[in-house]
Amino acid sequence: MNLSDVTAGYLKAADFGPVFGYPGDPSVGFLEACRTAGLEFVLARREGTAGFMAQAQGMLTGRPGVVLSTLGPGSTNLVNAVANAHLDRVPMVAISGQIDTVRAPTFTHQVVDQRALFAPVAKWVADLTPDTVGHVLRKAHAVAVAPRPGPVHLNMHADHVTAEAADDAVQPPPDVTYGLRGGQAPRTRLERARRPVILFGIAAMQAGAGPEIAALADRIGAAIIASPMAKGCVPETHPRFAGTLDMACNALMWEFLRAADCILCAGFDAVELIKPWRVAAPVIHVDAVPNTDQIYAAETEIVGPIRGILAALTDALPARDGLSEADIAAHRDALSAAFEAGRVAGVLNPSDVIRLARGAMPEDTIATADVGSHKLLVGQGWHPTAPRRLLMTNGLSSMGFSLPAAIAAKRLYPAAPVLCFTGDGGLAMVQGELRLAATLRLGIKVVVFVDNSLNRIELKQMARQVASVGTVIEETAIEPLAASMGCNGITVETEIALADALAADPGDVPLVIGARIDPAQYAAQF
Ligand SMILES: Cc1ncc(C[n+]2csc(CCOP(=O)(O)OP(=O)(O)O)c2C)c(N)n1
């Protein structure tokens, strides 16, 4: 199937009505695809009025109306109608032709930047490309109808119009159920599941839905998996807790998820996914917002207060065996073993640092993690038993987060033990803030994974067998650095020395612990 066939097939399957529009050169292949799909094309007299027809179609059906224009003057003529649908809150899919991709950056005749043109007046702008057309259409659909409804604008480059589509999935999203009840379909699915998994994320943590997740898991025999930023929402000591997705040991975690026969995503935000979602099990999406990212295609969506929806589901479902706690414990054992994979005897390994810190710090510790290889280990190996006890950035994932975050945490909770994990690269970006932490008399512990490397990037160079250019950094001289900032500092190279340093009372200024690690283990972890 070519890209136009997939697009016409989607519009037909989703029952959006006819395509209103005005064609141009790049439209020819798409018009033919409409004809063969049995999708009517209504030729208006100009693009602006075709857009109003599509808007009216959307107003009448509640589904997006579709409008087509050509590139350049066709798209500039269309802007008014798209803006109209935007402020009238009417769902719409607007598609414009565009110059072929090779000429797009340099050619001038009839070429305007259509993404920039439509961005202020549409909910979302994107290109339909052969590799992603199925996903883009699904997302365009979900975004257009999600509250508040409005238009999305899609470009179809001339060289893509009849290009073979690699992503040809035509899978319109389900109707969204708003409110607590959620219909019968998800209940039937959960009632029959033998290996159900609840995957919770940021929004579940923010809603404080841990007790409701645990209760539902106990009722239906589900395993519970956390997203990194939501860790602690369900205590990681819970017998149904099965690990954190897409951090260290991710092969094992994805394998476990792929073995599920039903996945309930509870406030799970796919912004945290590093790997693509390649899981066959049907997904039930429970969140405060609809599934507009479409990273996974949910079978059903229940949108509303997460805690209330989960509690209502638990009440409505009979007790089931599902996965036994013994099955989950066996997986947890495998996870613990995988966490030590690649460990080198006789040196300080990254996993040693986390294990020792876990042993040394009290349960009410607030930990922060920076971005890099060490974050992936902390994300799996740190086990908070309450929410908001591990702060990390896993959406934008900007280096230099963990030290400022630890300063804010200690200021807010002076009595709480605060532990900051950072790479040597991340520390170098923000080390001046140590001076502030000392001035504020904040007794935090800062554990630096010293490997003279931007390891997360250097690992990728190693995987491609290219040289470590631009990823090797200078030795971090912890003691003089700490002293110059009014802090205490120590460098350690052994487990014993690290355990001692971690046990020390920092007093009322930061204690910077440079853990000189051998990074070889990282290669076995990702
Ligand atoms: C502000 C910013 N710049 C660049 C990156 C890309 N990046 C991700 S991880 C990483 C390496 C981090 O090195 P380090 O802090 O030493 O941690 P390690 O990977 O060695 O654990 C880089 C450069 C980023 N995420 N954020």
Coordinates of C-alpha atoms and ligand atoms in Angstrom, one line a residue:
M1 CA 0.0 0.0 0.0
N2 CA 1.2 3.5 -0.7
L3 CA 1.0 6.5 1.6
S4 CA -2.2 7.8 -0.1
D5 CA -3.9 4.4 0.0
V6 CA -3.2 4.2 3.8
T7 CA -4.5 7.8 4.3
A8 CA -7.6 7.3 2.2
G9 CA -8.2 3.9 3.9
Y10 CA -7.9 5.5 7.3
L11 CA -10.3 8.4 6.5
K12 CA -12.8 5.9 5.2
A13 CA -12.4 3.5 8.1
A14 CA -12.8 6.3 10.6
D15 CA -16.0 7.4 8.9
F16 CA -14.9 11.1 8.6
G17 CA -17.2 11.7 5.6
P18 CA -16.0 13.0 2.2
V19 CA -12.9 14.9 1.5
F20 CA -13.7 18.5 0.7
G21 CA -11.1 20.4 -1.2
Y22 CA -9.3 21.8 -4.1
P23 CA -6.5 19.9 -5.8
G24 CA -3.1 20.7 -7.3
D25 CA -0.1 18.9 -8.7
P26 CA 0.8 16.9 -5.6
S27 CA -2.8 15.8 -5.1
V28 CA -3.1 13.5 -8.1
G29 CA -2.0 10.2 -6.4
F30 CA -4.2 11.0 -3.4
L31 CA -7.3 11.6 -5.5
E32 CA -6.8 8.3 -7.2
A33 CA -6.4 6.6 -3.8
C34 CA -9.7 8.2 -2.6
R35 CA -11.4 6.8 -5.7
T36 CA -10.2 3.3 -5.2
A37 CA -11.0 3.4 -1.5
G38 CA -14.6 4.5 -2.3
L39 CA -14.0 7.8 -0.5
E40 CA -15.9 10.7 -2.0
F41 CA -14.0 13.8 -3.0
V42 CA -16.1 17.0 -3.1
L43 CA -14.6 19.7 -5.3
A44 CA -15.4 23.1 -3.8
R45 CA -14.7 26.4 -5.5
R46 CA -11.9 27.4 -3.2
E47 CA -10.0 26.0 -0.3
G48 CA -11.4 28.4 2.3
T49 CA -15.0 27.3 1.6
A50 CA -13.9 23.7 1.4
G51 CA -12.5 24.1 4.9
F52 CA -15.9 25.6 6.1
M53 CA -17.6 22.5 4.6
A54 CA -15.3 20.2 6.5
Q55 CA -15.9 22.3 9.7
A56 CA -19.7 21.9 9.2
Q57 CA -19.2 18.2 8.7
G58 CA -17.4 18.1 12.0
M59 CA -20.0 20.1 13.7
L60 CA -22.7 17.7 12.5
T61 CA -21.0 14.4 13.3
G62 CA -18.7 15.2 16.1
R63 CA -16.0 13.5 14.1
P64 CA -13.3 15.4 12.2
G65 CA -14.2 16.8 8.8
V66 CA -11.5 16.5 6.1
V67 CA -10.2 19.2 3.8
L68 CA -7.5 18.9 1.1
S69 CA -5.5 21.7 -0.5
T70 CA -2.5 21.9 -2.7
L71 CA 0.8 23.4 -1.7
G72 CA 1.6 27.2 -1.5
P73 CA -1.5 29.3 -2.5
G74 CA -3.8 26.3 -1.7
S75 CA -2.5 26.1 1.8
T76 CA -2.4 29.9 2.4
N77 CA -6.0 30.0 1.2
L78 CA -6.8 27.3 3.7
V79 CA -5.4 29.0 6.8
N80 CA -8.6 31.0 7.5
A81 CA -10.8 27.9 7.7
V82 CA -8.3 26.0 9.9
A83 CA -8.1 29.0 12.3
N84 CA -11.9 29.1 12.2
A85 CA -12.2 25.5 13.3
H86 CA -9.6 26.1 16.0
L87 CA -11.4 28.9 17.7
D88 CA -14.8 27.2 17.1
R89 CA -13.4 24.0 18.8
V90 CA -14.4 21.8 15.9
P91 CA -12.3 18.6 15.0
M92 CA -10.8 18.7 11.6
V93 CA -8.1 17.0 9.6
A94 CA -6.6 19.4 7.0
I95 CA -4.2 17.9 4.5
S96 CA -2.0 20.0 2.1
G97 CA 0.4 19.0 -0.6
Q98 CA 4.0 20.1 -0.3
I99 CA 7.1 20.2 -2.5
D100 CA 9.1 17.0 -2.6
T101 CA 11.4 16.5 0.4
V102 CA 14.7 16.9 -1.5
R103 CA 13.7 20.3 -2.8
A104 CA 11.9 21.5 0.4
P105 CA 14.9 23.2 2.0
T106 CA 16.1 25.1 -1.1
F107 CA 13.3 25.5 -3.7
T108 CA 11.3 28.7 -3.8
H109 CA 8.5 28.6 -6.3
Q110 CA 5.1 28.1 -4.4
V111 CA 7.0 26.9 -1.3
V112 CA 6.1 28.3 2.1
D113 CA 6.9 26.7 5.4
Q114 CA 3.5 25.2 5.9
R115 CA 4.3 23.7 9.3
A116 CA 5.1 27.2 10.6
L117 CA 2.1 28.6 8.8
F118 CA -0.4 26.4 10.4
A119 CA 1.2 25.9 13.9
P120 CA -0.5 28.9 15.5
V121 CA -3.9 28.0 14.2
A122 CA -3.9 24.2 14.6
K123 CA -3.7 21.8 17.6
W124 CA -0.9 19.8 15.9
V125 CA 1.0 20.0 12.7
A126 CA 3.0 17.1 11.1
D127 CA 4.2 15.5 7.9
L128 CA 2.6 12.3 6.6
T129 CA 5.7 10.2 5.9
P130 CA 5.9 6.6 4.6
D131 CA 7.5 5.4 7.8
T132 CA 5.0 6.8 10.2
V133 CA 1.8 7.4 8.3
G134 CA -0.4 5.0 10.3
H135 CA 0.8 6.4 13.6
V136 CA 0.5 10.1 12.4
L137 CA -3.1 9.6 11.3
R138 CA -4.1 7.8 14.5
K139 CA -2.5 10.6 16.5
A140 CA -4.0 13.3 14.3
H141 CA -7.4 11.7 14.9
A142 CA -6.9 11.5 18.7
V143 CA -5.6 15.0 19.0
A144 CA -8.4 16.5 16.8
V145 CA -11.2 15.0 18.9
A146 CA -9.6 15.3 22.4
P147 CA -11.0 18.2 24.5
R148 CA -10.9 20.9 23.3
P149 CA -11.5 19.6 19.8
G150 CA -9.9 21.4 16.9
P151 CA -8.0 21.1 13.6
V152 CA -4.7 19.3 12.9
H153 CA -2.7 20.0 9.7
L154 CA -0.8 17.4 7.8
N155 CA 1.6 17.9 4.9
M156 CA 1.9 15.4 2.1
H157 CA 5.2 15.9 0.3
A158 CA 5.0 15.2 -3.5
D159 CA 7.6 12.3 -3.3
H160 CA 5.6 10.7 -0.5
V161 CA 2.2 10.7 -2.1
T162 CA 2.6 7.3 -3.9
A163 CA 5.6 6.0 -1.9
E164 CA 5.3 2.6 -0.4
A165 CA 4.2 2.9 3.3
A166 CA 6.2 1.0 5.9
D167 CA 3.7 1.9 8.6
D168 CA 0.4 1.0 7.0
A169 CA -1.7 0.2 10.1
V170 CA -5.2 1.6 9.9
Q171 CA -6.3 1.6 13.5
P172 CA -8.6 4.4 14.5
P173 CA -8.6 5.0 18.3
P174 CA -11.6 3.8 20.3
D175 CA -14.3 6.1 21.5
V176 CA -13.2 7.6 24.8
T177 CA -15.4 7.0 27.8
Y178 CA -15.3 10.0 30.2
G179 CA -16.1 9.4 33.8
L180 CA -15.9 6.6 36.4
R181 CA -17.9 3.8 34.9
G182 CA -15.9 3.0 31.7
G183 CA -18.3 0.5 30.1
Q184 CA -18.2 -3.2 30.1
A185 CA -15.3 -3.9 27.6
P186 CA -12.3 -3.2 29.9
R187 CA -13.9 -5.1 32.7
T188 CA -14.5 -8.1 30.5
R189 CA -10.9 -7.9 29.3
L190 CA -9.5 -7.7 32.9
E191 CA -11.8 -10.5 34.1
R192 CA -10.4 -12.9 31.5
A193 CA -6.7 -11.9 31.8
R194 CA -4.4 -14.5 33.1
R195 CA -1.3 -12.3 33.0
P196 CA -2.5 -8.8 33.6
V197 CA -0.1 -5.9 34.2
I198 CA -0.7 -2.4 35.5
L199 CA 1.8 0.0 34.2
F200 CA 1.6 3.3 36.1
G201 CA 3.2 6.6 35.3
I202 CA 3.6 10.3 36.2
A203 CA -0.1 11.2 36.3
A204 CA -1.0 8.2 38.7
M205 CA 1.8 9.4 41.0
Q206 CA 0.6 13.0 40.9
A207 CA -3.0 11.8 41.6
G208 CA -1.7 9.7 44.6
A209 CA -3.3 6.6 43.1
G210 CA -0.9 4.1 44.7
P211 CA -3.5 2.5 47.0
E212 CA -6.0 2.1 44.2
I213 CA -3.4 0.5 41.9
A214 CA -2.4 -1.9 44.6
A215 CA -6.0 -2.8 45.4
L216 CA -6.8 -3.4 41.8
A217 CA -3.7 -5.5 41.3
D218 CA -4.5 -7.6 44.3
R219 CA -8.1 -8.1 43.1
I220 CA -7.2 -9.3 39.6
G221 CA -3.8 -10.8 40.2
A222 CA -1.9 -8.2 38.2
A223 CA 1.8 -7.4 38.3
I224 CA 2.7 -3.7 38.8
I225 CA 5.3 -1.9 36.8
A226 CA 6.4 1.7 37.4
S227 CA 7.6 4.4 35.0
P228 CA 10.8 6.0 36.3
M229 CA 9.4 9.3 37.3
A230 CA 6.4 7.7 39.1
K231 CA 8.6 5.4 41.3
G232 CA 7.4 5.0 44.8
C233 CA 3.7 5.7 44.0
V234 CA 3.3 2.0 44.8
P235 CA 6.0 1.0 47.3
E236 CA 8.6 -1.2 45.7
T237 CA 8.3 -3.6 48.5
H238 CA 4.8 -4.5 47.4
P239 CA 4.7 -8.2 46.5
R240 CA 3.2 -7.5 43.1
F241 CA 5.8 -4.9 42.2
A242 CA 7.7 -6.2 39.1
G243 CA 10.2 -3.4 38.3
T244 CA 10.6 -0.2 36.4
L245 CA 10.2 0.1 32.6
D246 CA 12.9 1.3 30.3
M247 CA 15.8 1.8 32.7
A248 CA 18.6 -0.7 33.3
C249 CA 17.6 -4.4 32.7
N250 CA 15.1 -3.1 30.1
A251 CA 15.4 -6.3 27.9
L252 CA 14.0 -8.3 30.8
M253 CA 11.4 -5.7 31.6
W254 CA 10.1 -5.6 28.0
E255 CA 10.1 -9.4 27.9
F256 CA 7.9 -9.4 31.0
L257 CA 5.6 -6.8 29.6
R258 CA 5.4 -8.7 26.2
A259 CA 4.2 -11.8 28.1
A260 CA 1.2 -9.9 29.5
D261 CA -2.2 -10.6 28.0
C262 CA -3.7 -7.3 29.1
I263 CA -2.0 -4.1 30.1
L264 CA -3.8 -1.3 32.0
C265 CA -1.9 1.9 31.6
A266 CA -2.7 4.0 34.7
G267 CA -1.7 7.6 34.2
F268 CA 1.2 6.3 32.2
D269 CA 2.8 9.0 30.1
A270 CA 4.7 7.6 27.1
V271 CA 7.0 10.7 27.2
E272 CA 9.1 8.5 29.5
L273 CA 9.6 5.7 26.9
I274 CA 13.1 5.4 25.4
K275 CA 12.3 2.2 23.4
P276 CA 9.4 2.0 20.9
W277 CA 6.2 0.3 22.1
R278 CA 6.3 -3.2 20.6
V279 CA 3.8 -5.1 22.7
A280 CA 0.9 -7.1 21.3
A281 CA -1.3 -7.3 24.4
P282 CA -4.5 -5.1 24.3
V283 CA -4.1 -1.9 26.3
I284 CA -6.7 -0.2 28.5
H285 CA -5.8 3.5 28.9
V286 CA -6.9 5.1 32.2
D287 CA -5.8 8.7 32.5
A288 CA -7.0 12.2 33.2
V289 CA -6.4 12.9 29.5
P290 CA -7.1 11.0 26.3
N291 CA -4.4 8.9 24.6
T292 CA -3.4 11.7 22.1
D293 CA 0.2 10.6 21.8
Q294 CA -0.9 7.2 20.3
I295 CA 2.5 5.8 21.1
Y296 CA 0.5 2.7 22.0
A297 CA -2.9 2.1 20.4
A298 CA -5.3 1.5 23.3
E299 CA -8.2 -0.9 22.8
T300 CA -10.3 1.2 25.3
E301 CA -9.9 4.5 26.9
I302 CA -11.4 5.6 30.2
V303 CA -10.7 9.3 30.9
G304 CA -11.3 11.0 34.2
P305 CA -10.1 11.0 37.8
I306 CA -7.6 8.1 37.9
R307 CA -8.2 7.1 41.5
G308 CA -11.9 7.0 41.1
I309 CA -11.7 5.0 37.8
L310 CA -9.4 2.4 39.4
A311 CA -11.5 2.1 42.5
A312 CA -14.7 1.7 40.4
L313 CA -13.0 -1.0 38.3
T314 CA -11.8 -2.9 41.5
D315 CA -15.4 -2.8 42.9
A316 CA -16.8 -4.1 39.6
L317 CA -14.4 -7.0 39.2
P318 CA -14.5 -10.4 40.8
A319 CA -11.3 -11.7 42.6
R320 CA -9.1 -13.5 40.2
D321 CA -5.8 -15.5 40.4
G322 CA -4.0 -13.9 37.5
L323 CA -0.3 -13.9 38.1
S324 CA 0.8 -15.4 41.4
E325 CA 3.0 -13.5 43.8
A326 CA 5.5 -16.4 43.3
D327 CA 5.6 -15.7 39.6
I328 CA 6.3 -12.1 40.2
A329 CA 8.9 -12.9 42.9
A330 CA 10.7 -15.1 40.4
H331 CA 10.8 -12.2 37.9
R332 CA 12.1 -9.9 40.7
D333 CA 14.9 -12.4 41.3
A334 CA 15.8 -12.4 37.7
L335 CA 15.8 -8.6 37.7
S336 CA 18.1 -8.4 40.7
A337 CA 20.5 -10.8 38.9
A338 CA 20.3 -8.7 35.7
F339 CA 21.1 -5.6 37.6
E340 CA 24.5 -7.1 38.5
A341 CA 25.2 -8.2 34.9
G342 CA 28.6 -7.2 33.6
R343 CA 29.9 -6.6 37.2
V344 CA 33.7 -6.8 37.2
A345 CA 35.3 -8.2 40.4
G346 CA 37.9 -6.1 42.2
V347 CA 36.8 -2.7 41.0
L348 CA 34.0 -0.3 41.9
N349 CA 31.1 -1.0 39.6
P350 CA 28.1 1.4 39.0
S351 CA 25.7 -1.2 40.5
D352 CA 27.9 -1.3 43.6
V353 CA 27.4 2.4 44.2
I354 CA 23.7 2.1 44.1
R355 CA 23.5 -1.0 46.2
L356 CA 25.8 0.5 48.9
A357 CA 23.9 3.8 48.8
R358 CA 20.6 1.9 49.2
G359 CA 22.0 0.1 52.2
A360 CA 23.5 3.2 53.8
M361 CA 20.6 5.6 53.4
P362 CA 17.4 5.6 55.6
E363 CA 14.1 4.8 54.0
D364 CA 12.8 8.3 54.1
T365 CA 15.7 9.5 52.0
I366 CA 14.9 11.9 49.1
A367 CA 17.2 10.9 46.2
T368 CA 17.8 12.8 43.0
A369 CA 19.3 11.4 39.8
D370 CA 20.9 13.2 36.9
V371 CA 20.9 12.1 33.2
G372 CA 23.2 9.6 31.8
S373 CA 24.1 5.9 32.1
H374 CA 24.0 6.2 35.9
K375 CA 20.4 7.4 35.8
L376 CA 19.3 4.2 34.1
L377 CA 20.8 2.2 36.9
V378 CA 19.4 4.4 39.6
G379 CA 16.0 4.2 37.9
Q380 CA 15.9 0.4 38.3
G381 CA 18.1 -0.1 41.4
W382 CA 16.8 2.6 43.7
H383 CA 13.6 1.4 45.5
P384 CA 11.6 4.2 47.0
T385 CA 8.7 3.2 49.2
A386 CA 6.8 6.5 48.9
P387 CA 6.1 8.9 46.0
R388 CA 8.3 12.0 45.4
R389 CA 11.2 10.3 47.1
L390 CA 13.2 9.9 43.8
L391 CA 13.3 13.0 41.7
M392 CA 14.6 12.7 38.1
T393 CA 13.9 14.2 34.7
N394 CA 12.8 11.5 32.2
G395 CA 10.8 13.6 29.8
L396 CA 13.2 16.2 28.5
S397 CA 16.0 14.5 30.4
S398 CA 18.2 17.5 30.8
M399 CA 21.7 17.0 32.4
G400 CA 22.4 19.1 35.4
F401 CA 19.1 18.5 37.1
S402 CA 20.0 16.5 40.1
L403 CA 22.1 18.9 42.1
P404 CA 19.7 21.8 41.9
A405 CA 16.9 19.4 42.7
A406 CA 18.7 18.1 45.8
I407 CA 19.2 21.7 47.0
A408 CA 15.5 22.4 46.6
A409 CA 14.6 19.2 48.4
K410 CA 16.9 19.9 51.4
R411 CA 15.7 23.5 51.7
L412 CA 12.1 22.2 51.8
Y413 CA 12.7 19.3 54.1
P414 CA 15.7 20.1 56.3
A415 CA 15.3 17.0 58.4
A416 CA 15.1 14.6 55.5
P417 CA 18.3 12.8 54.3
V418 CA 19.0 14.0 50.8
L419 CA 21.2 12.1 48.4
C420 CA 22.1 13.4 44.9
F421 CA 23.4 11.0 42.2
T422 CA 25.2 12.7 39.3
G423 CA 27.6 11.9 36.5
D424 CA 30.9 13.8 36.3
G425 CA 29.6 15.4 33.1
G426 CA 26.4 16.6 34.7
L427 CA 28.1 17.8 37.8
A428 CA 30.5 19.9 35.7
M429 CA 27.5 21.7 34.1
V430 CA 26.1 22.9 37.5
Q431 CA 28.9 22.5 40.0
G432 CA 28.8 26.3 40.9
E433 CA 25.6 25.5 42.8
L434 CA 27.6 23.6 45.4
R435 CA 28.6 27.1 46.6
L436 CA 24.9 27.9 47.1
A437 CA 24.3 24.6 48.9
A438 CA 27.2 25.4 51.3
T439 CA 26.0 29.0 51.8
L440 CA 22.5 27.7 52.7
R441 CA 24.2 25.2 55.0
L442 CA 22.6 22.2 53.4
G443 CA 24.0 18.8 54.6
I444 CA 23.3 16.8 51.4
K445 CA 25.4 13.9 50.1
V446 CA 26.4 14.2 46.4
V447 CA 27.5 10.9 44.9
V448 CA 29.4 11.5 41.6
F449 CA 30.0 8.6 39.2
V450 CA 33.5 9.5 38.2
D451 CA 34.4 7.9 34.9
N452 CA 36.0 10.8 33.0
S453 CA 33.3 10.2 30.3
L454 CA 30.0 11.3 29.0
N455 CA 29.4 7.6 29.2
R456 CA 25.8 7.4 27.8
I457 CA 27.1 8.9 24.5
E458 CA 30.5 7.2 24.6
L459 CA 28.7 3.8 24.8
K460 CA 26.9 4.6 21.6
Q461 CA 30.2 5.4 19.9
M462 CA 31.6 2.1 21.3
A463 CA 28.6 0.2 19.9
R464 CA 29.4 1.7 16.4
Q465 CA 33.1 1.0 16.9
V466 CA 34.0 4.6 16.4
A467 CA 36.4 6.7 18.4
S468 CA 35.5 8.5 21.7
V469 CA 35.5 11.9 20.1
G470 CA 33.9 14.7 22.2
T471 CA 32.9 12.3 25.0
V472 CA 36.0 12.1 27.1
I473 CA 36.2 14.6 29.9
E474 CA 38.9 15.7 32.3
E475 CA 39.5 14.1 35.6
T476 CA 37.2 15.6 38.3
A477 CA 39.4 16.6 41.3
I478 CA 36.7 16.2 43.9
E479 CA 38.5 17.4 47.0
P480 CA 39.8 20.8 45.7
L481 CA 36.5 21.3 43.8
A482 CA 34.5 20.7 47.0
A483 CA 36.8 22.8 49.1
S484 CA 36.6 25.7 46.7
M485 CA 32.9 25.7 47.0
G486 CA 32.8 25.5 50.8
C487 CA 31.9 21.8 50.8
N488 CA 33.7 18.7 51.9
G489 CA 34.9 16.2 49.4
I490 CA 36.3 12.7 49.2
T491 CA 37.3 10.4 46.4
V492 CA 36.7 6.6 46.8
E493 CA 37.8 3.7 44.7
T494 CA 36.6 0.7 46.7
E495 CA 33.3 -0.6 48.2
I496 CA 34.6 -0.3 51.7
A497 CA 35.7 3.3 51.3
L498 CA 32.4 4.2 49.6
A499 CA 30.4 2.5 52.4
D500 CA 32.4 4.6 54.9
A501 CA 31.8 7.8 53.1
L502 CA 28.1 7.1 52.7
A503 CA 27.8 6.4 56.4
A504 CA 29.5 9.7 57.4
D505 CA 27.4 12.6 58.7
P506 CA 27.7 15.4 56.2
G507 CA 27.1 18.0 59.0
D508 CA 25.7 21.2 57.6
V509 CA 27.5 21.5 54.2
P510 CA 27.4 19.2 51.2
L511 CA 29.6 16.1 51.3
V512 CA 30.7 15.4 47.7
I513 CA 31.7 11.7 47.2
G514 CA 33.6 11.0 44.0
A515 CA 33.0 7.3 43.3
R516 CA 35.7 6.4 40.8
I517 CA 33.9 3.7 39.0
D518 CA 34.9 1.3 36.2
P519 CA 32.2 2.0 33.6
A520 CA 32.7 -1.4 31.8
Q521 CA 29.5 -2.7 33.4
Y522 CA 27.3 -0.2 31.7
A523 CA 27.9 -1.9 28.3
A524 CA 26.2 -5.0 29.7
Q525 CA 23.2 -3.1 31.0
F526 CA 21.8 -1.3 28.0
Ligands
LIG1 C1 21.7 19.5 28.7 C2 22.0 18.1 28.1 N1 23.0 18.1 27.2 C3 23.3 16.9 26.6 C4 22.5 15.8 26.8 C5 22.8 14.4 26.1 N2 23.4 13.5 27.1 C6 22.6 12.5 27.7 S1 23.4 11.6 28.7 C7 24.9 12.4 28.4 C8 26.1 12.0 29.1 C9 26.1 12.3 30.6 O1 27.4 12.1 31.1 P1 27.6 12.1 32.6 O2 26.9 13.2 33.3 O3 29.1 12.0 32.9 O4 26.9 10.8 33.0 P2 27.2 9.2 32.6 O5 26.5 9.0 31.3 O6 28.7 9.1 32.5 O7 26.6 8.4 33.7 C10 24.7 13.4 27.4 C11 25.8 14.2 26.9 C12 21.4 15.9 27.7 N3 20.6 14.9 28.0 N4 21.2 17.1 28.4

